[in-house]
Amino acid sequence: MALWITDDCINCDVCEPECPNEAISMGPEIYEIDPNRCTECVGHFDTPQCVQVCPVNCIPVRPDRVESREQLLDKYRQLTAAKALQP
């Protein structure tokens, strides 16, 4: 399950640097999470780092993007393999 940032986001800038997959970026008004890059930190950490640091608890699980832990781990493997190929 990818995570998403709700409208409660206060743009405090603490979540973006915590994301090991670079899935978080500034959108038109608030930060956004790319569901194709979000692994909920599976492969990197035991818990999602953005959720840990968010001061307003505005990063829930995205209900329309349900993925198992194995699917998230597979996505992590694909992302890290692609990153290893970059110069």
Short mmCIF file of C-alpha atoms in Angstrom, two decimals:
data_model
loop_
_atom_site.label_atom_id
_atom_site.label_comp_id
_atom_site.label_asym_id
_atom_site.label_seq_id
_atom_site.Cartn_x
_atom_site.Cartn_y
_atom_site.Cartn_z
CA MET A 1 0.00 0.00 0.00
CA ALA A 2 1.45 3.27 -0.98
CA LEU A 3 1.07 6.15 1.41
CA TRP A 4 -0.40 9.54 0.58
CA ILE A 5 -0.34 13.00 2.07
CA THR A 6 -3.69 14.55 2.98
CA ASP A 7 -4.77 18.18 2.79
CA ASP A 8 -3.83 18.48 6.46
CA CYS A 9 -0.18 18.83 5.36
CA ILE A 10 1.42 22.02 6.70
CA ASN A 11 4.40 21.92 4.29
CA CYS A 12 6.86 21.62 7.14
CA ASP A 13 9.45 20.00 4.84
CA VAL A 14 10.41 17.17 7.21
CA CYS A 15 9.04 14.21 5.21
CA GLU A 16 10.78 14.73 1.86
CA PRO A 17 14.39 14.17 3.00
CA GLU A 18 13.36 11.12 5.04
CA CYS A 19 12.10 9.15 2.02
CA PRO A 20 14.74 6.62 0.91
CA ASN A 21 13.00 6.13 -2.45
CA GLU A 22 12.67 9.83 -3.29
CA ALA A 23 8.91 9.29 -3.62
CA ILE A 24 7.99 12.56 -1.89
CA SER A 25 8.07 15.86 -3.73
CA MET A 26 6.39 19.24 -3.53
CA GLY A 27 3.13 19.34 -5.46
CA PRO A 28 1.18 22.42 -6.52
CA GLU A 29 0.09 23.15 -2.94
CA ILE A 30 1.32 20.41 -0.60
CA TYR A 31 3.79 17.55 -0.65
CA GLU A 32 2.82 14.48 -2.68
CA ILE A 33 3.88 10.85 -2.66
CA ASP A 34 4.47 9.01 -5.94
CA PRO A 35 2.73 5.65 -5.40
CA ASN A 36 5.03 4.03 -7.97
CA ARG A 37 8.05 4.84 -5.81
CA CYS A 38 6.54 4.42 -2.33
CA THR A 39 7.40 1.12 -0.65
CA GLU A 40 6.34 2.30 2.82
CA CYS A 41 10.09 2.02 3.52
CA VAL A 42 9.97 -1.77 3.09
CA GLY A 43 13.52 -2.83 2.29
CA HIS A 44 14.97 0.18 4.09
CA PHE A 45 13.30 0.50 7.49
CA ASP A 46 10.77 -1.31 9.69
CA THR A 47 8.32 1.61 9.61
CA PRO A 48 7.58 4.39 7.11
CA GLN A 49 9.95 7.21 7.96
CA CYS A 50 7.69 10.00 6.68
CA VAL A 51 4.93 8.84 9.03
CA GLN A 52 7.40 8.81 11.92
CA VAL A 53 8.46 12.43 11.42
CA CYS A 54 5.14 14.01 10.37
CA PRO A 55 4.07 16.44 13.11
CA VAL A 56 0.40 16.52 12.03
CA ASN A 57 -0.15 12.83 11.21
CA CYS A 58 -1.34 13.51 7.67
CA ILE A 59 0.24 10.47 5.95
CA PRO A 60 -2.17 7.51 5.97
CA VAL A 61 -2.20 4.39 3.83
CA ARG A 62 -3.64 5.05 0.39
CA PRO A 63 -6.82 2.92 0.27
CA ASP A 64 -6.95 2.68 -3.52
CA ARG A 65 -3.40 1.33 -3.75
CA VAL A 66 -3.38 -1.89 -1.70
CA GLU A 67 -0.09 -3.81 -1.95
CA SER A 68 1.18 -6.73 0.11
CA ARG A 69 4.52 -6.62 1.90
CA GLU A 70 5.90 -8.92 -0.82
CA GLN A 71 4.72 -6.55 -3.55
CA LEU A 72 6.33 -3.63 -1.71
CA LEU A 73 9.56 -5.59 -1.36
CA ASP A 74 9.50 -6.41 -5.08
CA LYS A 75 9.01 -2.70 -5.87
CA TYR A 76 11.95 -1.90 -3.56
CA ARG A 77 14.13 -4.39 -5.47
CA GLN A 78 13.15 -2.88 -8.81
CA LEU A 79 13.84 0.66 -7.61
CA THR A 80 17.23 -0.20 -6.15
CA ALA A 81 18.23 -2.16 -9.26
CA ALA A 82 17.29 0.80 -11.47
CA LYS A 83 19.21 3.17 -9.21
CA ALA A 84 22.30 0.94 -9.37
CA LEU A 85 22.28 1.24 -13.17
CA GLN A 86 22.31 5.04 -13.07
CA PRO A 87 25.71 6.68 -13.68
#
